[in-house]
Coordinates of C-alpha atoms in Angstrom, one line a residue:
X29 CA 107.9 94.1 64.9
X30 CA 108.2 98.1 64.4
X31 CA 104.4 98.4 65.2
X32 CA 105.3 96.9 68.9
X33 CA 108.6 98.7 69.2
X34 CA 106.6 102.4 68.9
X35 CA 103.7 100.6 70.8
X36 CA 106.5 99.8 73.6
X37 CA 108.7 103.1 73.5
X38 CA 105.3 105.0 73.9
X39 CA 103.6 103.3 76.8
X40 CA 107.7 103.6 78.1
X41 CA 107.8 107.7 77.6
X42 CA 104.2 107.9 79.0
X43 CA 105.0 106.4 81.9
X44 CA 108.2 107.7 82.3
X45 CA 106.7 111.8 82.0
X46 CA 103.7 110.3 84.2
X47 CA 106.2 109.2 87.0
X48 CA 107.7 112.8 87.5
X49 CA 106.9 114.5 90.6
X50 CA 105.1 117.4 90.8
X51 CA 104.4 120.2 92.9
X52 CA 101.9 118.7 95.7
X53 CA 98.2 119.9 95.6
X54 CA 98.0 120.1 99.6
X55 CA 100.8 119.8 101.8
X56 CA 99.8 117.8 105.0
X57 CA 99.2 120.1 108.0
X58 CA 98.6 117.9 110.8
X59 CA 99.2 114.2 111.2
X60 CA 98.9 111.7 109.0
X61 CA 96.2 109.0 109.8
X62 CA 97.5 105.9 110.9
X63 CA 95.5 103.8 108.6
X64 CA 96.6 106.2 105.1
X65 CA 100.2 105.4 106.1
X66 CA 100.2 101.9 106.6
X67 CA 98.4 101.9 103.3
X68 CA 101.2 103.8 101.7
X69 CA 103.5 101.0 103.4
X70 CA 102.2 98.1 102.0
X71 CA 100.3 96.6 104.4
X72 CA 97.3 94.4 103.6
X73 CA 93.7 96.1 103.1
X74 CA 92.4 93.7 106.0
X75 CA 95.3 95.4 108.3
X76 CA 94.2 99.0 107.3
X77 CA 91.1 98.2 108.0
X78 CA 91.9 97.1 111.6
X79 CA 94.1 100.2 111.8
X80 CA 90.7 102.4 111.3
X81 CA 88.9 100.4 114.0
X82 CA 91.5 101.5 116.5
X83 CA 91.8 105.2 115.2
X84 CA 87.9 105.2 116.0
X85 CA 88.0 103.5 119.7
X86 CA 90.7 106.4 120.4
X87 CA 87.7 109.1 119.6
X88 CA 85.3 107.5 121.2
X89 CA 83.1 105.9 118.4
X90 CA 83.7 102.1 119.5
X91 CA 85.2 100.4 122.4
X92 CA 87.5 97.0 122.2
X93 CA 88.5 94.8 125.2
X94 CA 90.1 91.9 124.4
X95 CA 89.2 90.8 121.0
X96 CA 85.3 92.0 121.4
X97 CA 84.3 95.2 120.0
X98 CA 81.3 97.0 121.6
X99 CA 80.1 100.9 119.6
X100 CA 80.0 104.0 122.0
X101 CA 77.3 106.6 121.5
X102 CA 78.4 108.7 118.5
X103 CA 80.8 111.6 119.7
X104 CA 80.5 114.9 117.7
X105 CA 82.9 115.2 115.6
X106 CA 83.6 114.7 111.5
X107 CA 84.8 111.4 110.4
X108 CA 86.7 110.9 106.9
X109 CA 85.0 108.9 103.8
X110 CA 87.0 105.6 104.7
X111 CA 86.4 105.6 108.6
X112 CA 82.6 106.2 107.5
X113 CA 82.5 103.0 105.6
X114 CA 84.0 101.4 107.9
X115 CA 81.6 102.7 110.8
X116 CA 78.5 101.8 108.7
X117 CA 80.5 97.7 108.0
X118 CA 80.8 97.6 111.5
X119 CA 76.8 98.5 112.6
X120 CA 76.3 96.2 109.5
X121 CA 77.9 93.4 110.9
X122 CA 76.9 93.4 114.5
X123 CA 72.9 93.8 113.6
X124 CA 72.2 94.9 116.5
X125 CA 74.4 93.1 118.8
X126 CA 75.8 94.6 122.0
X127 CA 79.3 93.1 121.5
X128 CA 81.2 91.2 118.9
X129 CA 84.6 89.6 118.0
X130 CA 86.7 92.0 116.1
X131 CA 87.8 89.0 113.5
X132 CA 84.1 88.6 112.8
X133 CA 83.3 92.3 111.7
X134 CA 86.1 91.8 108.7
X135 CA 84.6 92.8 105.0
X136 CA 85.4 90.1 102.6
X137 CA 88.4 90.9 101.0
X138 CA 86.9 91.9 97.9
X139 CA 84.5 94.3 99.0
X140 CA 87.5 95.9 101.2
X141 CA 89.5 95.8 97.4
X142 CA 86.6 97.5 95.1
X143 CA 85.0 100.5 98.3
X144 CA 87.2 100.7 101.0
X145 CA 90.8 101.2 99.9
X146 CA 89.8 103.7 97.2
X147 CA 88.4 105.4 99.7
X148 CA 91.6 105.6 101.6
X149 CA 93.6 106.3 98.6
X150 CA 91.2 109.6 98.1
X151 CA 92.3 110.8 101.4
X152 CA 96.0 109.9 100.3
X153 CA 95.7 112.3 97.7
X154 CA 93.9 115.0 99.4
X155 CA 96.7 115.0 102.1
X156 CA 99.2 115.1 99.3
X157 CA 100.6 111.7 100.1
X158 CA 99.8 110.6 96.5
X159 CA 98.3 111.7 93.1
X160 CA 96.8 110.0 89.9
X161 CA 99.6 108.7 87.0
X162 CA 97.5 110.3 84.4
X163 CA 95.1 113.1 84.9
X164 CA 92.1 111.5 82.5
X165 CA 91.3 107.8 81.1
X166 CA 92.2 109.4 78.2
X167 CA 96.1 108.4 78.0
X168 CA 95.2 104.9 79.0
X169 CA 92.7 104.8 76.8
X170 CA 94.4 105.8 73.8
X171 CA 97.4 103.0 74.6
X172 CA 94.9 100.7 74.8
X173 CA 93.6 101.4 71.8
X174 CA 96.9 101.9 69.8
X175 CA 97.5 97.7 70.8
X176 CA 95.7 97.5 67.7
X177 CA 98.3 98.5 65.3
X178 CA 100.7 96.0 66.4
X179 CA 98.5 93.2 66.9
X180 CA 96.6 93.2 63.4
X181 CA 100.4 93.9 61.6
X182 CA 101.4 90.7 63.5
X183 CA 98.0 88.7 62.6
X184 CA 98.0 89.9 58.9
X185 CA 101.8 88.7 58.7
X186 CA 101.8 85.4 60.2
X187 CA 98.2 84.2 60.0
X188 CA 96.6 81.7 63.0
X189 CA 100.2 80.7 64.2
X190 CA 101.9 80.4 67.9
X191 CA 103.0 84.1 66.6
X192 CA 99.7 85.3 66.2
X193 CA 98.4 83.6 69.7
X194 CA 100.9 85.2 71.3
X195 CA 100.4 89.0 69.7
X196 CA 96.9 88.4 71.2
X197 CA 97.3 87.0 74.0
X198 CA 99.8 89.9 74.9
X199 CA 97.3 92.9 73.4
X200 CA 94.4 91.5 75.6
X201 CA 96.2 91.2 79.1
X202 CA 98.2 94.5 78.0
X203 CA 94.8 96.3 77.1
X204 CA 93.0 95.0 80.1
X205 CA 95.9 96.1 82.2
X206 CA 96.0 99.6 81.4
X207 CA 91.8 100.2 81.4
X208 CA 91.6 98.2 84.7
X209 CA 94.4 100.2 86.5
X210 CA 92.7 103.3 85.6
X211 CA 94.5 106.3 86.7
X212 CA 96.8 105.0 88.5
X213 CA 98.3 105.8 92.0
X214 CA 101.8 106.9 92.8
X215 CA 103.4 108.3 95.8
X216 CA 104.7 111.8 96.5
X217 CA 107.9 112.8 97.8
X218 CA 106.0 113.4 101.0
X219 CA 103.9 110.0 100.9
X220 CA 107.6 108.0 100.0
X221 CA 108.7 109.5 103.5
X222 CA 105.6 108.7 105.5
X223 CA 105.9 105.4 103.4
X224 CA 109.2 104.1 104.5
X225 CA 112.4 103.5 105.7
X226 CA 111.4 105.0 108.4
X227 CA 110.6 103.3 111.9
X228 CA 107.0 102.1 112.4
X229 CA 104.4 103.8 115.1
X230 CA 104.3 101.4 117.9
X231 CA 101.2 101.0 120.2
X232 CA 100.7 98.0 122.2
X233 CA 96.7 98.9 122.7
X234 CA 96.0 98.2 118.5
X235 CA 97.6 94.9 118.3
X236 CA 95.6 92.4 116.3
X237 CA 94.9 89.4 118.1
X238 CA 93.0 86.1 117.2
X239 CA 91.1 83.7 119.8
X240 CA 89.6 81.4 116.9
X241 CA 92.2 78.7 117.5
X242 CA 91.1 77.9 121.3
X243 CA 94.1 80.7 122.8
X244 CA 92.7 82.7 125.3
X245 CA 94.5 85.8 124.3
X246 CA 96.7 86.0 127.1
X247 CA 100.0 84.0 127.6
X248 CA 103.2 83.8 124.7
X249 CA 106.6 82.7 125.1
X250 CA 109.6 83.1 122.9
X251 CA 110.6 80.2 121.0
X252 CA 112.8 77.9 123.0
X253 CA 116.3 78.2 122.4
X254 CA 118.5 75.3 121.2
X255 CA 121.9 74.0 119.6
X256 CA 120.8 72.3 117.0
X257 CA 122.0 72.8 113.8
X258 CA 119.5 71.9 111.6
X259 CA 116.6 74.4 111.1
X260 CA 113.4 73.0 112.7
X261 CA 110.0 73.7 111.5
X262 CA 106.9 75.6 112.9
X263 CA 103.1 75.5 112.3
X264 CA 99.8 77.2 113.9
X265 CA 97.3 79.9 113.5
X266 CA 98.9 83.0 113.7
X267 CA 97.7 84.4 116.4
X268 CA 99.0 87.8 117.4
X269 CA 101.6 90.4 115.5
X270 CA 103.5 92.8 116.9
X271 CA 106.5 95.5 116.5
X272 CA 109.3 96.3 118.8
X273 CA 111.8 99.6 117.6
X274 CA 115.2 99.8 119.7
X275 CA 117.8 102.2 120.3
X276 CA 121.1 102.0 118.6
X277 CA 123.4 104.1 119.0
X278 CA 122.9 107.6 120.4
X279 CA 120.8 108.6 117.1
X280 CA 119.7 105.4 115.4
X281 CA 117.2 102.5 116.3
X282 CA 116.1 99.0 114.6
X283 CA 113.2 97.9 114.1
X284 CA 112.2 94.4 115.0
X285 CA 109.0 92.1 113.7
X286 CA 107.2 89.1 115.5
X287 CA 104.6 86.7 115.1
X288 CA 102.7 84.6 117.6
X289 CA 101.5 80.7 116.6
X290 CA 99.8 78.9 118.6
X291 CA 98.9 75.5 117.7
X292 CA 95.6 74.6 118.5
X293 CA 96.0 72.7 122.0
X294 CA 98.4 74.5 123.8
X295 CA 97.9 76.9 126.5
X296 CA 100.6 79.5 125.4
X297 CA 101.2 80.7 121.8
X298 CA 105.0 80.9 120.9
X299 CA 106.6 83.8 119.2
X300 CA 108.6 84.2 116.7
X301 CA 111.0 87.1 115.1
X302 CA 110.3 87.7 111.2
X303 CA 111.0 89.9 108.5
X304 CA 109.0 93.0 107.8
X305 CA 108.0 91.1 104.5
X306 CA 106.7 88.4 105.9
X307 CA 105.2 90.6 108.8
X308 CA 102.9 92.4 106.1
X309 CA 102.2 89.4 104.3
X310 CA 100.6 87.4 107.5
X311 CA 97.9 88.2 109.3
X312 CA 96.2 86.8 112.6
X313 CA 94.0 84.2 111.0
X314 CA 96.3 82.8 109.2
X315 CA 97.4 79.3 109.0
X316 CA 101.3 78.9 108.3
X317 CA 104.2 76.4 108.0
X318 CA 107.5 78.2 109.2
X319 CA 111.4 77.1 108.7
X320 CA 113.1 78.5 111.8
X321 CA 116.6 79.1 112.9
X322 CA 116.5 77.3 116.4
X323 CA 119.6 79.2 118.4
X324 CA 117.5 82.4 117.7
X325 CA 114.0 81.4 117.0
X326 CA 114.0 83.4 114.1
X327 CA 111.8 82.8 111.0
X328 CA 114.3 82.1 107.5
X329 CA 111.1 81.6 105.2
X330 CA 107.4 80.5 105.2
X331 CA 107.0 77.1 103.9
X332 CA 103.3 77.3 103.7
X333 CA 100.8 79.6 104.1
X334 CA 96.7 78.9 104.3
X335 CA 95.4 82.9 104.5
X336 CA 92.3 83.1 106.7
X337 CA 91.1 86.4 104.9

């Protein structure tokens, strides 16, 4: 047991002299892209991604009306790493096309996990939003090896026993852990601002919408008000998200979160307030089961939730 408690109280100081700040490497001079910070936020690779599609109909490189994106002739001007991969997805997907649904042109998930958000992590970093935990492999490395010690003191102690699974069951998902997480990625004090609490950019031209459950993109309505007291359930396609920030006060403002269903015959979609956890989570696509508070139409949780990406 004193082979894992040095094992533990090293990976602990490692990552507790990793997680200091440090002087940035480039303050940010201009603004930071819209896609990098709702990275830095949270938000789901597929929503960054959509993000980049808008930041590139603003310059010119691609049109969108409705939910049909068409590509403009190339303006001249630089484009970063990410926005390239994206640009080249995009050609990629249409083949040739003149126009094509914006939910179609989507990586799959993975390959948006293993190219694309690395690549938006890089330009994190270079805008000093972010940094590596460890400057090499080599720390990870050497705490991956060092599982060793512990493991084979346990082994030699207590033979093939529940004790011995578990040493190796905890030295392999420990090991793997550390090697697969490579570097690492942690915020600056600049990318924690950008990050959060702060309000979130609103533009009603780069909401996401969704047409693949028969709505036509058009019509929703609140959820309709009522005096029951018993919380009533709610189920569609997600269809739409949006944001709304308000005043308060003479300084202050609040920022709400809504979702659009729409269930699969109806004309309208209906909307619903939610938290900004389960705004992140969702995405138009998605297939969901929702408790709601009726006198507000307000979500409480998600009972279900089928993801479409």
């Amino acid at each position: 047991m004193t082979a894992w408690a040095l094992w533990f109280a090293a990976l602990a100081a490692a990552f507790k002299v990793s997680g200091r700040d440090r002087a940035p490497r480039q303050a940010p001079a201009h603004t930071v892209p819209a896609p990098v910070a709702e990275h830095l936020r949270g938000m789901r690779p597929q929503d960054v991604f959509h993000s980049t599609l808008f930041d590139l109909v603003a310059r010119g490189w691609m049109t969108i009306e409705g939910d049909r994106l068409s590509l403009a002739p190339p303006p001249e001007q630089p484009l970063l790493p990410y926005e390239r991969w994206v640009l080249e997805r995009v050609r990629a997907r249409m083949a040739g096309a003149p126009r094509a649904p914006v939910i179609a042109l989507m990586p799959e998930a993975a390959d948006l996990d293993r190219r694309f958000v690395p690549l938006v992590r890089e330009c994190a970093i270079d805008l000093g939003l972010a940094r590596r935990r460890w400057q090499t492999m080599i720390v990870p490395l050497l705490l991956a090896a060092a599982l060793v010690v512990p493991w084979f003191a346990t082994v030699s102690m207590s033979g093939i026993s529940w004790l011995g699974t578990i040493a190796t069951m905890v030295s392999w998902l420990a090991g793997i852990g550390l090697l697969v997480s490579g570097r690492g990625f942690l915020l600056t004090a600049r990318g924690r601002e950008v990050a959060g609490p702060g309000p979130v950019p609103v533009n009603p031209q780069q909401e996401w919408i969704f047409t693949g459950s028969g709505w036509q993109g058009v019509e929703i309505e609140p959820a309709p008000a009522s005096r029951a007291r018993e919380r009533l359930e709610a189920a569609g396609h997600v269809v739409k998200r949006w944001v709304k920030v308000e005043s308060v006060g003479d300084n202050g403002s609040r920022t709400r979160y809504y979702i659009a269903l729409h269930d699969g015959v109806s004309a309208k979609a209906t909307s619903y307030e939610v938290g900004a956890g389960v705004y992140r989570d969702v995405l138009p696509g998605d297939s969901v089961r929702l408790l709601v508070k009726p006198r507000k139409g307000a979500v409480v949780r998600v009972l279900a939730h089928d993801r479409h990406w």
